[in-house]
mmCIF file with all atom_site columns, C-alpha atoms in Angstrom:
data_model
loop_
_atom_site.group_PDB
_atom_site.id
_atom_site.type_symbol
_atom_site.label_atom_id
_atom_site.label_alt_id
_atom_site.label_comp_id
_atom_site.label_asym_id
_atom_site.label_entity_id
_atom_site.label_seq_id
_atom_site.pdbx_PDB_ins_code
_atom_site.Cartn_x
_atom_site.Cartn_y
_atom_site.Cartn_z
_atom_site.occupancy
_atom_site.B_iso_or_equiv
_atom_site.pdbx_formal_charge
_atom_site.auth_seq_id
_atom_site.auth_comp_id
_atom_site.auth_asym_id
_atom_site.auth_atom_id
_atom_site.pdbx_PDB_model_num
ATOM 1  C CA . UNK A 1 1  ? 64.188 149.553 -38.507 1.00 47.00 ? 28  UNK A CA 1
ATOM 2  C CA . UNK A 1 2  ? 67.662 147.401 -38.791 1.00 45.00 ? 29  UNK A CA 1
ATOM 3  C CA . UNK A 1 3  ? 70.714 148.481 -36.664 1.00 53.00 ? 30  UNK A CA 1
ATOM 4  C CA . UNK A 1 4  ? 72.875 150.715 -38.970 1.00 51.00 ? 31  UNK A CA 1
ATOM 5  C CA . UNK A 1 5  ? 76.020 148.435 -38.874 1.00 52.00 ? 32  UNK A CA 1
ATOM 6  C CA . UNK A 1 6  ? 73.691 146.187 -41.469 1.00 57.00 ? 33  UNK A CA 1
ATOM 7  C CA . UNK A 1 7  ? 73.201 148.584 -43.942 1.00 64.00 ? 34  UNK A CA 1
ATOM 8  C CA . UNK A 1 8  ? 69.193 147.756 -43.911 1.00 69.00 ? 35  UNK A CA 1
ATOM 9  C CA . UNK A 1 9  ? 68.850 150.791 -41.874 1.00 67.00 ? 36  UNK A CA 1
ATOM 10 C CA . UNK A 1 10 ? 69.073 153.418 -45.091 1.00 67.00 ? 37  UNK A CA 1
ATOM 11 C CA . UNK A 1 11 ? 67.608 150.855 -47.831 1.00 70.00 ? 38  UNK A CA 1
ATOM 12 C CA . UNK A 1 12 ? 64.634 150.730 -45.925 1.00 68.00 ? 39  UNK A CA 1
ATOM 13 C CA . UNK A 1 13 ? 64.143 154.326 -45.431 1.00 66.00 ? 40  UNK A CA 1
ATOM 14 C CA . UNK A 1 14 ? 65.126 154.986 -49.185 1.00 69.00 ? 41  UNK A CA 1
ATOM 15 C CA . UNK A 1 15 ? 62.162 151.733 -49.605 1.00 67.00 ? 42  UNK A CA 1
ATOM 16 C CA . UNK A 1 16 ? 59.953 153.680 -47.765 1.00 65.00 ? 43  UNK A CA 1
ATOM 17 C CA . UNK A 1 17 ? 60.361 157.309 -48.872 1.00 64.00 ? 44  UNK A CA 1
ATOM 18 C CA . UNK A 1 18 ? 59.667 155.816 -52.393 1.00 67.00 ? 45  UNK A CA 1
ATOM 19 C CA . UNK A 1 19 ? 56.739 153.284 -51.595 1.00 63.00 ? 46  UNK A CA 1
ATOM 20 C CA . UNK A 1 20 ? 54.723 156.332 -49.800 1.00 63.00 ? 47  UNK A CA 1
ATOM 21 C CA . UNK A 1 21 ? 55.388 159.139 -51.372 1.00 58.00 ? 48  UNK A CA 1
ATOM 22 C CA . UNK A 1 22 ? 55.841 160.820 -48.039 1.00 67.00 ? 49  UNK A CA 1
ATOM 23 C CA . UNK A 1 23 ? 58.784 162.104 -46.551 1.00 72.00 ? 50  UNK A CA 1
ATOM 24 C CA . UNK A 1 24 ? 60.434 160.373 -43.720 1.00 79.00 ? 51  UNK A CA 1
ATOM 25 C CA . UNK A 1 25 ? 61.533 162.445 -40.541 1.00 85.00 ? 52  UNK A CA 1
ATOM 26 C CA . UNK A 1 26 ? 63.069 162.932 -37.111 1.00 89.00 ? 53  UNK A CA 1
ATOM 27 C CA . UNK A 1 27 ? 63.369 165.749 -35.230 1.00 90.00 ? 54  UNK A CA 1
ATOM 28 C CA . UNK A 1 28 ? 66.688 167.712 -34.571 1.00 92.00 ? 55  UNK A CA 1
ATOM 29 C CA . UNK A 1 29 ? 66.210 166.089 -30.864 1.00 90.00 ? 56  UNK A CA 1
ATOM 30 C CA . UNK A 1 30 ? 66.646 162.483 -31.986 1.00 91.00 ? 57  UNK A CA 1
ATOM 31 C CA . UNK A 1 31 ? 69.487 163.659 -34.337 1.00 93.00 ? 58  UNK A CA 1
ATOM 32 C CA . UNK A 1 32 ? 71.320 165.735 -31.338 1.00 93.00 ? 59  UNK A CA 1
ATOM 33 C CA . UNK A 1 33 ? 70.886 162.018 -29.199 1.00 91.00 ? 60  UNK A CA 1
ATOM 34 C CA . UNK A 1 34 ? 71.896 159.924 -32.077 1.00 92.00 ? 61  UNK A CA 1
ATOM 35 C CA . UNK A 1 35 ? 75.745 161.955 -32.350 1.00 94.00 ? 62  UNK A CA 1
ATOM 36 C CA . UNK A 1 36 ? 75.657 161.832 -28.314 1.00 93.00 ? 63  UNK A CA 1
ATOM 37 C CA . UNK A 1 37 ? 75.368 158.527 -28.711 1.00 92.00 ? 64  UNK A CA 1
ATOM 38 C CA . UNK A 1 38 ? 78.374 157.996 -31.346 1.00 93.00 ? 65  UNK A CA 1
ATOM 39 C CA . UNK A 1 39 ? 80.465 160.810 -29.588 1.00 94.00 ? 66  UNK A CA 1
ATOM 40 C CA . UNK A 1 40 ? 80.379 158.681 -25.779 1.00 93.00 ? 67  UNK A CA 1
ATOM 41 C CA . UNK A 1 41 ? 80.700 155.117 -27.898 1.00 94.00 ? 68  UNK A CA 1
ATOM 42 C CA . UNK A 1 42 ? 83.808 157.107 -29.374 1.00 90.00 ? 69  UNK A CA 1
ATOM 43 C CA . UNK A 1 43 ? 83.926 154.647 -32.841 1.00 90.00 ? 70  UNK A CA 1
ATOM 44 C CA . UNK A 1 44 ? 85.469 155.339 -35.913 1.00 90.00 ? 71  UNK A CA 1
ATOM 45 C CA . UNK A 1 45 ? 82.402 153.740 -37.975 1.00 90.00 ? 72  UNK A CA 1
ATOM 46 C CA . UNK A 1 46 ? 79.837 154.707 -36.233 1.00 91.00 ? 73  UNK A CA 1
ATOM 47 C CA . UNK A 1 47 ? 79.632 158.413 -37.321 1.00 93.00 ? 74  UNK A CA 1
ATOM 48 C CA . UNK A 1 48 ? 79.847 157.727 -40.716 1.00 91.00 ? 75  UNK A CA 1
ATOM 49 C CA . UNK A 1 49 ? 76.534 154.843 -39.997 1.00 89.00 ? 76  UNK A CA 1
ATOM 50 C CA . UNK A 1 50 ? 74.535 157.667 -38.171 1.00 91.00 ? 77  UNK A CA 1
ATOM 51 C CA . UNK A 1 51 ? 74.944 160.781 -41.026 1.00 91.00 ? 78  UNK A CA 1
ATOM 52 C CA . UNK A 1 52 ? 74.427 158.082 -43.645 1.00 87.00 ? 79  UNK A CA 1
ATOM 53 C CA . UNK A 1 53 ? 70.758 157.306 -41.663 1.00 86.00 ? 80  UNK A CA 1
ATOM 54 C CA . UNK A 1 54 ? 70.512 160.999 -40.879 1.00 90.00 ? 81  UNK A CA 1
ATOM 55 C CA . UNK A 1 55 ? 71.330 162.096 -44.490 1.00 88.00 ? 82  UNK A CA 1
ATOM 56 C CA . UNK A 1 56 ? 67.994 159.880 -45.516 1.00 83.00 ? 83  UNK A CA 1
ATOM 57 C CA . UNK A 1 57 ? 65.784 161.525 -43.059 1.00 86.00 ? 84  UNK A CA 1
ATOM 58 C CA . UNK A 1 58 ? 64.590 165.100 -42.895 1.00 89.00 ? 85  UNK A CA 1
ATOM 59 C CA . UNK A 1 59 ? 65.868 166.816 -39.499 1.00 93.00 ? 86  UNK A CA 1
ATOM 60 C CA . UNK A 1 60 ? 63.079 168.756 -37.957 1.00 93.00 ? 87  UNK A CA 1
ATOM 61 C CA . UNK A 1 61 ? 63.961 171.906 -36.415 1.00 92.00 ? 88  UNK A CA 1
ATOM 62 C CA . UNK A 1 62 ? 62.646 172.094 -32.417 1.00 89.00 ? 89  UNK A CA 1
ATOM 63 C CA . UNK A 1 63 ? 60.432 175.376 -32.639 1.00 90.00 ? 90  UNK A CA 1
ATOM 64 C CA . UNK A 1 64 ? 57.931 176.678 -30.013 1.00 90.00 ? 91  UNK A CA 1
ATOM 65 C CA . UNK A 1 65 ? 55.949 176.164 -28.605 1.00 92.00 ? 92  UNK A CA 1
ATOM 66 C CA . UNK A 1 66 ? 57.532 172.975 -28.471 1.00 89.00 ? 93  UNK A CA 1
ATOM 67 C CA . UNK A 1 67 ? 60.175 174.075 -25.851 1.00 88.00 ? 94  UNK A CA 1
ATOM 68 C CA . UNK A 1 68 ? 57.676 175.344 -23.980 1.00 92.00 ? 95  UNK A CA 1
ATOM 69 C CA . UNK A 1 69 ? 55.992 171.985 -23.716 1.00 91.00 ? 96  UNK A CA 1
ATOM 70 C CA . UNK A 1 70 ? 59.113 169.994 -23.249 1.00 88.00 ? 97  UNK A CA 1
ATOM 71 C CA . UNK A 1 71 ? 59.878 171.985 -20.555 1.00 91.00 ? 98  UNK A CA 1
ATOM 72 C CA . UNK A 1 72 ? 56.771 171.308 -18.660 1.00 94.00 ? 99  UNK A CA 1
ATOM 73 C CA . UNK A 1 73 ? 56.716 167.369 -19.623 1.00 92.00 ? 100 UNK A CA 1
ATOM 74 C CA . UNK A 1 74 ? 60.523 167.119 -18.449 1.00 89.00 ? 101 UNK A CA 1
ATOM 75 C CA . UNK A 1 75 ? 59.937 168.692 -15.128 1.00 94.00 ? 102 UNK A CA 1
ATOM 76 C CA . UNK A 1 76 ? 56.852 166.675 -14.395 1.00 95.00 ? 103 UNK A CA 1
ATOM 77 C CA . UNK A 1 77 ? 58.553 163.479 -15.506 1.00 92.00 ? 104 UNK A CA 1
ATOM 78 C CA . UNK A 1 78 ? 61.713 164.435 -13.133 1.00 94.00 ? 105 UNK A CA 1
ATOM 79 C CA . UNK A 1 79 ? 58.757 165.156 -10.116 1.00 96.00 ? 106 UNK A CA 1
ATOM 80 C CA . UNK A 1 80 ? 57.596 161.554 -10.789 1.00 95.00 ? 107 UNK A CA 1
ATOM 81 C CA . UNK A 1 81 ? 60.593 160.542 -10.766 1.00 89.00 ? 108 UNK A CA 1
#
């Protein structure tokens, strides 16, 4: 996957929603860290180049007992440090 700012980013995920017949995905996770991202870099562009990407994906909603299990890898990761 190109960076956004090249405009490859959504060509190829329109290329590859219509080569496989599949839907393409992310979960509501990556989207939440993806406007994070744009919100700290504080751009003008930038938001508009992340909901364009975003637009061509499905967002996932985080359901249990996903939660559950995040919970349990992020405190063991955190242990490990």
């Amino acid at each position: 996957m190109h960076h956004p700012r090249s405009g490859t980013a959504t060509r190829q995920l329109t290329l590859a929603r219509a080569h496989n017949g599949q839907d393409t995905s992310t979960s509501i996770i990556a989207a939440a860290e993806l406007r994070y991202g744009v919100a700290k870099r504080g751009s003008t562009r930038l938001p508009r180049q992340v909901e364009t990407v975003l637009a061509a994906l499905d967002v996932l909603p985080f359901e249990a007992p996903a939660d559950v299990i995040y919970g349990r890898l992020r405190a063991d990761l955190e242990r490990r440090g």
